[in-house]
Amino acid sequence: MDKNTDTTEEISFDDFDEQINPKPEENDFDRILEIALTRRGLLKSVVAVGGVATLGSLATLAPGDAQAATTRFAFESIDANTLDDITVPQGYSAQVVTRWGDPLWSDGIDFDHATRGSAASQVTSFGDNIDGMEVFAHGDKTLMVVNNEYTNRKIIWGNREEGKYETNDDVLKGKMAHGLTVVEIAQSDSGEWAIVVDSPYNRRVTPDTVMQMTGPAAGHDLLKTSADPDGNTPLGTYNNCGNGSTPWGTYLACEENFNGYFSAADEAHKVSPELKRYGVSSKDWGYGWAKVDDRFDVSKEPNEPNRHGYVVEIDPRKPDAAPKKRSALGRFKHENAELVINHDGRVVVYMGDDERGEFLYRFVSNGVYAVGAETDSLLEDGKLYAAKFHDTGAGEWLELNPETSGLASMAEVCIHTRLAASTVGATTMDRPEWVAANPKAPEVYCALTNNKNRGIKPNAGGDLTPAVGPNPREKNLYGQVVRWRPNGGDHTSNGFAWDLFVMAGNPKIHSDAYAGSANVNEANMFNSPDGLKFDSNGMLWIQTDGNYTNAEEFEGHGNNQMLAGDPATGELRRFLVGPNECEVTGCTWSPDKRTMFIGIQHPGERGNSHWPEGGDAVPRSAVVAIKRDDGGLVG
Ligand code: FEO
Ligand code: CA
Ligand code: CA
Ligand code: CA
């Protein structure tokens, strides 16, 4: 193949979407309630939003209380830094478990720093850009499933001029670095975790793996392609961001920015308005998949993008089983899928659509979960909702169905979910990232990572984005975490009360709303909350994917990091700082809760890291195990 002449700069997914689908500035919409902009005033609004009567102790967050309360933290907060290393509190240690390019089988090919691998080495090795992850106990085995979200062109093709693919094998290497990696892991006698090479559970799930479509969209005309005239057998999963898991032992991989992989040989080709809403265009994100696989050419296979953007259920105990795309959970840029078993046994899944001004969703199963009973249909059959937040501190779930959306069928609702949510008037959010449910109380948290368009531009569907409610700051650089409590503690209730758990900010340089809420101070400040996970004690772990320049608006924030928060007091402590130019994402625990696993994604994405190997090594995404030096519990 000719050398790639694509001149697309490597920019964020959201900026790419805006380049291909520009939106007008909102100059004239009815703007916005003035929110209290003094820090004290802001704190009041943050605290009072949910209403003391409905949120009880949640609404009592106040400065000083955290220090007065008996702490539930087992560590002292660490300082921000810009080291090309992992920093954890005194009394803890971190160890790399596995990295991008490590072979899963003994006949695999070791990672080559000069070539950065080949398609053949990559397909039998750990994928790139580690994101969501989960550990499952299976008899005496420990199985780990990890998303390999995407790949950074300048890293994976860093052996090529300008970091662009030059050969078909380069393109295929990039493609095979996507998907998921399933591995058995085990501890050595000294306690170090490593992959069990050649385990029968080891598996790569790639953009070419045969899948099964389930739920309302299965077999619909919009899913039919020349290779799959029945519309039931899509190939592959990619751009899997966050994840979820089920009590029946399966993993939920969530397809996020699926649009950026499609292109058309004729760049003048126009896609349908429905595809445009999802950011599909005639130009891809620089991966070149259409050059080696016609199904990624939207002029040839206009329905192929409709087969991506779902939650995919995978059983790590069955390495030969086809993963199942669960269309009942809707199609959008899925961040993660937080699954809760309601008190009546129904399965509730909370999900964010991570794009500026997109929505928050909920699925409620019709069937109930019972240990040992059939579980295969639970995520195929149920109702889908989008969230509306009122400024009063109340909220409601709006059902998405043919009647409310005006779409022709439930299949279309599950395929064009964004259109349905726009029609019912769901609240445009500041990029909903991970959702996490507190195991100790009926309350749910969602990271709203940032949104520089808040109050400035509508979303991709033209829905306005006024700076109100849980998204109160115009040009929101820092992000916030919203939480809600379902009415009556019932996750299937259509009503809830909400408030903001934290507004990130920079109190070093701001004294208004951009300083952040009162539980943010110069010792724990951060930006762009993304990964969220509760541990079994009900402590909330927050991971960041933000600006790591440590300058100007972000002075003092250092590298991306991980914090822990106490839902009862609002106190936040910094637990970990990642190496240069990484995102910290993905979090799970060993079955005995003595190890926490986290992911370090794309260290050195702008060329300034050699982590984890140091020297002049190629930087590599990696899974990291964190333990207490005294062997105690970490979650
Ligand atoms: Fe892949 Fe929304 O982060
Ligand atoms: Ca994320
Ligand atoms: Ca993010
Ligand atoms: Ca990232």
XYZ file of C-alpha atoms and ligand atoms in Angstrom:
641
model
C 0.000 0.000 0.000
C 1.087 3.534 -0.588
C 2.268 5.477 2.350
C -0.609 7.031 4.245
C -1.141 10.576 3.128
C -3.795 11.306 5.710
C -2.936 14.604 7.320
C -5.364 14.308 10.216
C -3.572 15.441 13.348
C -3.943 13.160 16.319
C -6.585 15.013 18.290
C -9.146 13.988 20.841
C -12.169 11.987 19.737
C -14.470 14.884 20.605
C -12.422 17.458 18.730
C -12.358 15.157 15.723
C -16.134 14.839 15.841
C -16.474 18.597 15.903
C -14.151 19.045 12.954
C -16.274 16.792 10.790
C -19.587 17.953 12.208
C -19.179 21.613 13.157
C -21.862 23.238 15.250
C -22.949 26.837 15.404
C -22.134 28.898 18.453
C -25.084 29.454 20.730
C -25.288 33.173 21.024
C -28.919 33.731 21.491
C -30.466 31.071 23.622
C -32.166 32.032 26.816
C -29.414 31.934 29.177
C -29.040 30.417 32.202
C -29.754 31.013 35.772
C -27.012 32.870 37.510
C -25.469 30.417 39.874
C -23.801 31.489 43.046
C -20.236 32.062 42.097
C -18.520 32.676 45.387
C -16.938 29.532 46.693
C -19.116 29.658 49.742
C -22.166 30.297 47.596
C -21.159 27.542 45.277
C -20.681 25.163 48.129
C -24.135 25.998 49.314
C -25.586 25.284 45.920
C -23.599 22.079 45.609
C -24.690 20.907 48.992
C -28.229 22.128 48.917
C -29.155 21.056 45.437
C -30.524 17.679 46.439
C -32.429 19.033 49.396
C -31.650 18.086 52.968
C -34.923 16.296 53.443
C -34.486 13.921 50.551
C -30.788 13.283 50.653
C -30.265 13.127 54.372
C -26.630 12.758 55.230
C -25.648 13.324 51.609
C -26.625 16.924 51.971
C -24.632 17.611 55.068
C -21.301 17.932 53.344
C -19.575 20.978 54.748
C -16.044 22.219 55.135
C -14.449 20.926 58.298
C -16.808 18.034 58.788
C -14.476 15.733 56.956
C -11.619 16.505 59.309
C -13.863 16.125 62.333
C -15.312 12.796 61.282
C -13.623 9.500 62.030
C -11.676 8.892 58.855
C -12.285 5.833 56.741
C -9.099 6.406 54.751
C -6.259 3.975 55.250
C -3.656 6.285 53.708
C -2.365 9.854 53.767
C -2.999 11.945 50.652
C 0.035 12.231 48.371
C 1.234 15.341 46.546
C 0.696 15.972 42.846
C 3.800 15.395 40.714
C 5.048 15.163 37.146
C 7.339 12.162 37.517
C 7.528 9.513 34.801
C 6.574 6.886 37.330
C 3.756 5.639 39.516
C 3.524 7.196 42.958
C 1.458 5.611 45.740
C 1.188 6.453 49.456
C 3.676 5.303 52.039
C 2.900 1.715 53.010
C 1.797 0.723 49.509
C 3.682 -0.604 46.512
C 2.895 -0.887 42.816
C 3.980 -3.608 40.402
C 3.486 -3.925 36.634
C 1.495 -7.096 35.864
C 1.442 -6.994 32.068
C 1.987 -4.523 29.236
C 0.877 -3.817 25.696
C 2.530 -6.414 23.459
C 3.279 -9.089 26.073
C 2.603 -12.530 24.470
C -0.228 -14.614 25.958
C 1.141 -17.870 24.639
C 4.640 -19.357 24.714
C 4.800 -19.501 20.921
C 3.999 -15.778 20.743
C 6.478 -13.103 19.722
C 8.097 -10.890 22.346
C 7.524 -7.139 22.030
C 10.099 -5.541 19.753
C 10.889 -1.949 20.707
C 12.355 -1.240 17.261
C 9.317 -2.290 15.195
C 6.667 -2.052 17.941
C 5.357 -5.392 16.715
C 3.465 -6.667 13.710
C -0.086 -7.858 13.064
C 1.070 -11.407 13.775
C 2.730 -10.540 17.084
C -0.117 -8.275 18.180
C -2.961 -10.736 17.690
C -1.361 -13.189 20.134
C -0.319 -10.513 22.634
C -1.858 -8.141 25.142
C -3.720 -5.306 23.399
C -2.937 -1.610 23.656
C -4.448 1.256 25.699
C -5.782 -0.527 28.716
C -9.104 0.788 30.000
C -11.960 -0.943 31.866
C -11.046 -4.190 33.606
C -12.497 -6.814 35.903
C -11.181 -9.797 37.828
C -13.324 -12.936 38.205
C -12.774 -15.873 40.527
C -13.414 -19.127 38.639
C -12.833 -22.096 40.914
C -9.203 -21.792 41.929
C -8.420 -19.669 38.875
C -8.263 -15.880 38.693
C -9.402 -14.529 35.342
C -8.877 -10.937 34.252
C -10.677 -9.225 31.382
C -9.289 -5.923 30.098
C -10.496 -3.494 27.449
C -7.913 -2.378 24.903
C -9.639 0.817 23.931
C -7.602 2.199 21.066
C -4.064 2.892 20.011
C -2.028 6.084 19.685
C -0.704 6.444 16.197
C 2.533 8.087 17.228
C 3.276 5.246 19.615
C 2.184 2.152 17.701
C 3.590 3.563 14.430
C 6.403 5.455 16.100
C 8.830 3.431 13.948
C 7.314 5.114 10.874
C 7.826 8.611 9.614
C 5.383 11.001 11.294
C 3.751 8.138 13.170
C 1.537 7.017 10.313
C 0.964 3.585 8.872
C 2.938 2.717 5.752
C 1.925 -0.879 5.022
C -1.160 -3.080 5.271
C 0.556 -4.891 8.119
C 0.885 -1.579 9.975
C -2.875 -1.046 9.647
C -3.613 -4.605 10.757
C -1.245 -4.286 13.705
C -3.226 -1.272 14.844
C -6.521 -3.072 14.334
C -5.385 -6.137 16.293
C -4.223 -3.933 19.171
C -7.915 -3.070 19.724
C -10.584 -5.171 21.422
C -10.178 -7.086 24.655
C -7.654 -9.314 26.337
C -8.735 -12.163 28.607
C -6.002 -13.726 30.706
C -5.582 -15.994 33.647
C -3.373 -14.317 36.240
C -1.654 -15.784 39.287
C 0.634 -14.717 42.114
C 4.152 -16.053 42.519
C 5.374 -17.293 45.880
C 6.696 -13.794 46.513
C 3.267 -12.306 45.782
C 3.972 -10.812 42.347
C 1.115 -11.046 39.871
C 1.726 -12.218 36.290
C -0.135 -13.654 33.301
C -0.395 -17.462 33.217
C 1.111 -17.947 29.755
C -0.690 -20.682 27.743
C -3.699 -20.776 30.081
C -6.713 -22.212 28.212
C -8.621 -19.083 29.287
C -6.265 -16.675 27.533
C -8.011 -15.015 24.615
C -7.876 -12.014 22.337
C -11.205 -10.568 21.254
C -10.548 -8.296 18.265
C -12.409 -6.147 15.733
C -12.754 -9.347 13.671
C -14.156 -11.745 16.314
C -17.533 -13.265 15.404
C -20.274 -11.884 17.682
C -23.974 -12.430 18.128
C -26.457 -9.542 18.051
C -29.258 -9.893 20.608
C -32.266 -7.887 21.730
C -34.701 -5.709 19.762
C -32.236 -4.678 17.023
C -31.143 -8.220 16.096
C -32.002 -8.989 12.499
C -33.269 -5.473 11.736
C -32.776 -4.183 8.210
C -30.488 -1.425 9.510
C -28.038 -4.100 10.688
C -27.859 -6.082 7.440
C -24.661 -6.021 5.390
C -23.434 -7.877 2.348
C -21.463 -10.264 4.551
C -24.346 -10.724 7.014
C -27.680 -10.502 5.173
C -29.505 -11.667 8.334
C -28.176 -8.810 10.504
C -27.466 -11.127 13.433
C -23.734 -11.769 13.258
C -21.639 -8.615 13.523
C -17.883 -8.913 13.536
C -15.792 -7.534 16.307
C -15.682 -4.958 19.020
C -13.334 -1.990 19.352
C -12.925 1.273 21.208
C -14.073 -0.449 24.370
C -13.804 2.146 27.070
C -15.239 1.422 30.509
C -16.842 -1.828 31.525
C -19.302 -3.513 33.787
C -19.760 -6.957 35.233
C -22.671 -9.151 36.216
C -23.279 -11.289 39.309
C -23.527 -14.253 36.938
C -19.836 -13.944 36.130
C -19.792 -12.157 32.789
C -18.011 -9.016 31.636
C -19.614 -6.054 29.894
C -17.381 -4.274 27.373
C -18.672 -0.905 26.209
C -18.142 0.360 22.662
C -17.406 4.085 22.745
C -15.939 6.112 19.854
C -16.776 3.565 17.151
C -17.365 6.257 14.522
C -13.738 7.247 13.976
C -12.870 3.984 12.205
C -15.129 4.524 9.184
C -14.240 6.364 6.011
C -15.143 6.405 2.336
C -12.845 6.018 -0.645
C -14.664 9.051 -2.027
C -14.232 11.744 0.620
C -17.156 13.654 -0.906
C -19.473 10.804 0.118
C -22.289 12.059 2.383
C -23.521 9.867 5.216
C -27.108 9.765 6.469
C -28.215 12.224 9.182
C -28.508 9.290 11.591
C -24.884 8.314 11.041
C -23.844 11.948 11.248
C -25.420 12.217 14.687
C -22.939 9.563 15.791
C -20.003 11.317 14.121
C -19.588 8.865 11.239
C -18.188 10.567 8.156
C -16.187 9.932 5.025
C -12.964 10.482 6.964
C -11.615 8.211 9.665
C -9.490 9.003 12.682
C -6.276 7.995 10.962
C -6.477 4.218 11.404
C -7.006 3.271 7.739
C -9.135 0.206 8.397
C -11.191 0.747 5.223
C -7.960 0.344 3.279
C -7.742 -3.297 4.353
C -11.391 -4.111 5.090
C -14.297 -2.885 2.930
C -16.800 -3.037 5.753
C -15.242 0.113 7.191
C -15.979 2.013 3.955
C -19.369 3.628 4.649
C -20.035 4.209 0.972
C -19.876 0.439 0.464
C -21.418 -0.770 3.742
C -23.592 2.049 5.129
C -25.118 -0.239 7.760
C -21.824 -1.402 9.262
C -21.678 1.530 11.741
C -25.114 0.497 13.045
C -23.519 -2.741 14.268
C -21.222 -0.918 16.689
C -21.860 1.316 19.686
C -23.284 -1.371 21.968
C -22.576 -3.095 25.265
C -21.005 -6.509 24.638
C -21.393 -9.363 27.138
C -18.489 -11.800 27.328
C -18.108 -14.895 29.488
C -14.436 -15.279 30.449
C -15.064 -18.903 31.482
C -15.998 -19.812 27.896
C -13.113 -18.790 25.660
C -14.775 -20.224 22.546
C -18.202 -18.610 23.007
C -19.281 -15.745 20.736
C -19.636 -12.477 22.663
C -23.150 -11.042 22.610
C -23.978 -7.478 21.632
C -26.836 -6.362 23.865
C -28.854 -3.961 21.715
C -31.525 -3.545 24.423
C -28.993 -1.346 26.270
C -29.021 1.131 23.414
C -26.504 2.384 20.890
C -24.361 5.367 21.703
C -20.793 6.122 22.721
C -20.950 3.838 25.712
C -18.590 4.671 28.560
C -19.332 1.907 31.052
C -22.282 -0.159 32.245
C -22.875 -0.178 36.008
C -25.169 -3.050 36.871
C -27.253 -3.128 40.038
C -29.610 -5.868 41.198
C -32.675 -4.040 42.488
C -34.359 -5.266 45.674
C -37.028 -7.009 43.574
C -34.398 -8.862 41.523
C -34.698 -6.759 38.387
C -31.448 -5.837 36.700
C -30.748 -2.109 36.384
C -27.877 -0.849 34.228
C -26.737 2.776 34.338
C -24.783 4.040 31.330
C -23.214 7.282 30.105
C -22.814 8.486 26.514
C -19.454 10.244 26.489
C -19.663 13.134 24.107
C -20.180 16.819 24.798
C -23.842 17.391 25.544
C -24.942 13.752 25.294
C -27.086 11.879 27.780
C -27.215 9.524 30.737
C -29.206 6.290 30.335
C -30.790 3.514 32.395
C -31.943 0.024 31.414
C -34.395 -1.945 33.591
C -34.871 -5.646 32.839
C -38.293 -7.214 32.631
C -37.024 -10.452 34.134
C -35.492 -10.952 37.568
C -32.097 -12.302 38.526
C -31.920 -15.383 40.716
C -28.734 -17.258 41.584
C -28.446 -20.327 39.379
C -31.413 -19.410 37.181
C -31.269 -18.553 33.485
C -29.525 -15.195 32.917
C -29.058 -15.047 29.157
C -32.244 -13.062 28.486
C -31.850 -10.517 31.290
C -29.993 -7.988 29.135
C -32.107 -8.672 26.023
C -35.515 -7.711 27.316
C -36.373 -4.559 29.252
C -36.992 -0.861 29.135
C -34.575 1.923 28.244
C -34.654 5.424 29.722
C -32.761 8.731 29.499
C -32.271 11.079 32.444
C -33.772 14.510 32.902
C -32.367 16.623 35.738
C -34.464 19.468 37.102
C -32.871 22.465 38.769
C -34.914 21.770 41.877
C -32.711 18.792 42.730
C -35.286 16.306 41.463
C -34.887 14.195 38.373
C -36.781 11.689 36.286
C -36.148 8.837 33.915
C -37.910 9.271 30.573
C -38.776 6.040 28.808
C -37.529 5.606 25.257
C -39.939 3.626 23.101
C -41.676 4.074 19.728
C -44.473 6.156 21.278
C -42.225 8.600 23.138
C -39.554 8.841 20.448
C -41.618 8.789 17.279
C -39.311 6.099 15.892
C -40.892 3.189 14.044
C -39.993 0.335 16.379
C -38.111 -0.607 19.515
C -35.375 -1.893 17.208
C -34.928 1.634 15.855
C -34.920 3.061 19.379
C -32.089 0.653 20.220
C -30.155 1.627 17.066
C -30.843 5.386 16.998
C -30.908 5.827 20.749
C -29.475 9.348 20.695
C -32.319 10.507 18.453
C -34.870 9.048 20.863
C -33.265 10.727 23.877
C -33.169 14.086 22.101
C -36.861 13.783 21.232
C -37.967 13.114 24.811
C -35.944 16.081 26.083
C -33.277 14.392 28.172
C -30.710 16.645 29.851
C -27.541 17.382 27.878
C -24.614 16.462 30.135
C -20.929 17.407 30.449
C -19.681 14.164 28.861
C -20.952 11.326 31.083
C -18.046 8.987 31.768
C -18.167 6.128 34.287
C -21.165 5.484 36.503
C -20.682 3.719 39.854
C -23.279 2.506 42.342
C -22.553 2.527 46.073
C -22.822 -1.041 47.396
C -23.678 0.333 50.848
C -26.551 2.647 49.896
C -29.016 3.136 47.031
C -27.109 5.946 45.356
C -25.309 6.254 42.065
C -22.473 8.529 40.907
C -21.452 9.638 37.426
C -18.274 11.432 36.364
C -19.050 14.375 34.066
C -15.545 14.801 32.838
C -15.547 18.320 31.270
C -17.273 20.153 28.450
C -15.680 23.193 26.904
C -18.877 23.692 24.871
C -21.169 24.006 27.898
C -23.250 27.110 27.399
C -21.457 27.760 24.116
C -22.594 25.185 21.579
C -25.375 22.594 21.280
C -24.676 18.874 21.086
C -24.389 16.937 17.835
C -28.187 16.721 17.671
C -28.709 20.452 18.104
C -29.894 20.175 21.721
C -28.955 23.244 23.726
C -26.489 23.051 26.575
C -27.396 25.767 29.101
C -25.175 25.967 32.185
C -27.714 24.818 34.747
C -28.516 21.861 36.989
C -25.755 19.285 37.349
C -23.787 21.001 34.547
C -23.642 24.502 36.034
C -20.376 25.922 34.701
C -19.989 27.471 31.278
C -16.890 26.276 29.365
C -16.437 23.564 31.937
C -12.719 22.753 31.934
C -12.593 20.774 35.145
C -15.575 18.435 35.408
C -17.739 17.253 38.294
C -19.288 14.146 39.805
C -23.083 14.080 40.044
C -24.898 11.603 42.265
C -28.502 10.635 42.588
C -30.618 8.635 44.949
C -33.607 6.791 43.448
C -36.916 7.555 45.121
C -37.684 5.046 47.841
C -34.269 3.439 47.363
C -35.794 1.671 44.363
C -33.524 1.687 41.300
C -36.545 1.024 39.053
C -38.345 4.175 40.260
C -38.671 6.843 37.611
C -37.912 9.608 40.117
C -34.699 10.541 41.874
C -33.018 13.312 43.839
C -29.569 14.526 42.872
C -26.704 16.698 43.997
C -23.056 17.205 43.112
C -20.545 15.164 45.101
C -17.611 17.228 43.888
C -16.887 19.971 41.403
C -13.265 19.777 40.339
C -11.394 23.033 39.944
C -8.325 25.012 40.817
C -8.516 26.952 44.100
C -4.901 28.028 43.604
C -5.834 30.358 40.757
C -9.592 30.781 41.016
C -11.899 32.016 43.722
C -15.170 31.571 41.828
C -16.991 28.447 40.659
C -13.853 27.329 38.841
C -12.124 26.903 42.199
C -14.267 23.832 42.657
C -16.486 22.742 45.525
C -15.338 23.056 49.118
C -14.058 19.478 49.300
C -11.433 20.465 46.699
C -8.293 22.156 47.981
C -4.745 22.776 46.835
C -3.658 19.439 48.283
C -6.120 17.230 46.416
C -7.113 19.180 43.304
C -7.546 17.456 39.969
C -9.399 17.818 36.687
C -11.484 15.646 34.394
C -12.837 12.813 36.573
C -13.420 9.783 34.351
C -13.076 6.303 35.922
C -15.312 5.710 38.954
C -15.545 2.566 41.009
C -16.785 1.727 44.469
C -14.873 -0.722 46.601
C -16.643 -3.199 48.843
C -16.432 -0.765 51.776
C -18.363 1.930 49.958
C -15.385 4.198 49.237
C -15.452 5.857 45.823
C -12.321 5.686 43.658
C -11.965 8.445 41.078
C -9.529 8.296 38.151
C -8.650 11.212 35.907
C -8.192 11.650 32.171
C -7.424 15.294 31.996
C -5.023 18.058 31.234
C -1.556 17.149 32.588
C 0.307 20.286 31.525
C 0.491 21.338 35.183
C 0.306 24.935 33.935
C -2.121 27.840 33.735
C -5.665 26.614 34.458
C -4.169 23.282 35.525
C -1.250 24.547 37.586
C -0.699 22.250 40.533
C -2.749 19.331 39.168
C 0.298 17.344 38.006
C -0.052 14.141 36.036
C -3.282 12.190 35.808
C -4.140 10.567 39.079
C -6.444 8.521 41.241
C -8.252 9.713 44.350
C -10.517 8.144 46.906
C -13.628 9.858 48.201
C -15.801 9.203 51.218
C -19.468 9.534 50.191
C -20.475 10.279 53.772
C -18.134 13.218 54.374
C -17.100 14.322 50.905
C -13.433 14.123 51.846
C -11.110 13.400 48.941
C -7.537 12.156 49.116
C -5.072 11.622 46.297
C -3.972 7.971 46.253
C -1.902 7.617 43.092
C -0.174 9.715 40.456
C 0.513 8.153 37.066
C 3.530 8.514 34.764
C 3.833 11.279 32.164
C 1.047 11.814 29.644
C -0.954 8.794 30.775
C -4.576 8.402 31.712
C -5.322 6.372 34.827
C -8.312 4.167 34.033
C -9.778 0.810 34.927
C -9.982 -0.499 38.471
C -10.727 -3.873 40.003
C -9.642 -6.036 42.904
C -8.314 -9.548 43.463
C -10.884 -11.932 44.949
C -9.227 -11.575 48.383
C -9.248 -7.732 48.145
C -5.551 -7.607 48.996
C -4.611 -6.336 45.542
C -6.063 -3.437 43.587
C -5.500 -3.520 39.834
C -5.528 -0.341 37.784
C -4.719 0.540 34.194
C -2.165 3.032 32.926
C -3.255 4.067 29.440
C -1.050 5.669 26.800
C 1.931 6.906 28.849
C 3.856 9.285 26.602
C 1.005 9.966 24.203
C 2.808 13.179 23.235
C 6.252 11.623 23.210
C 7.433 12.291 26.760
C 7.499 8.976 28.622
C 9.501 5.774 28.678
C 7.369 4.118 31.339
C 7.407 1.392 32.502
C 10.782 0.153 31.297
C 12.687 3.462 31.398
C 15.857 4.251 29.450
C 14.872 4.893 25.855
C 12.170 2.201 25.807
C 8.867 2.616 23.989
C 6.189 3.640 26.513
C 3.587 0.895 27.010
C 0.145 0.824 28.540
C 0.110 -1.602 31.452
C -1.953 -3.234 34.175
C -0.586 -2.385 37.607
C -1.117 -4.276 40.885
C -1.141 -2.225 44.096
C -0.807 -3.817 47.516
C -0.267 -2.787 51.070
C 3.193 -3.601 52.302
C 1.623 -5.197 55.378
C -0.580 -7.427 53.195
C -3.769 -5.752 54.356
C -6.995 -5.203 52.500
C -7.087 -2.522 49.794
C -10.735 -2.481 48.955
Fe -12.911 6.318 26.581
Fe -15.051 8.354 27.692
O -13.454 7.638 27.763
Ca -13.082 7.002 30.008
Ca -12.073 10.630 29.288
Ca -7.594 8.051 26.942
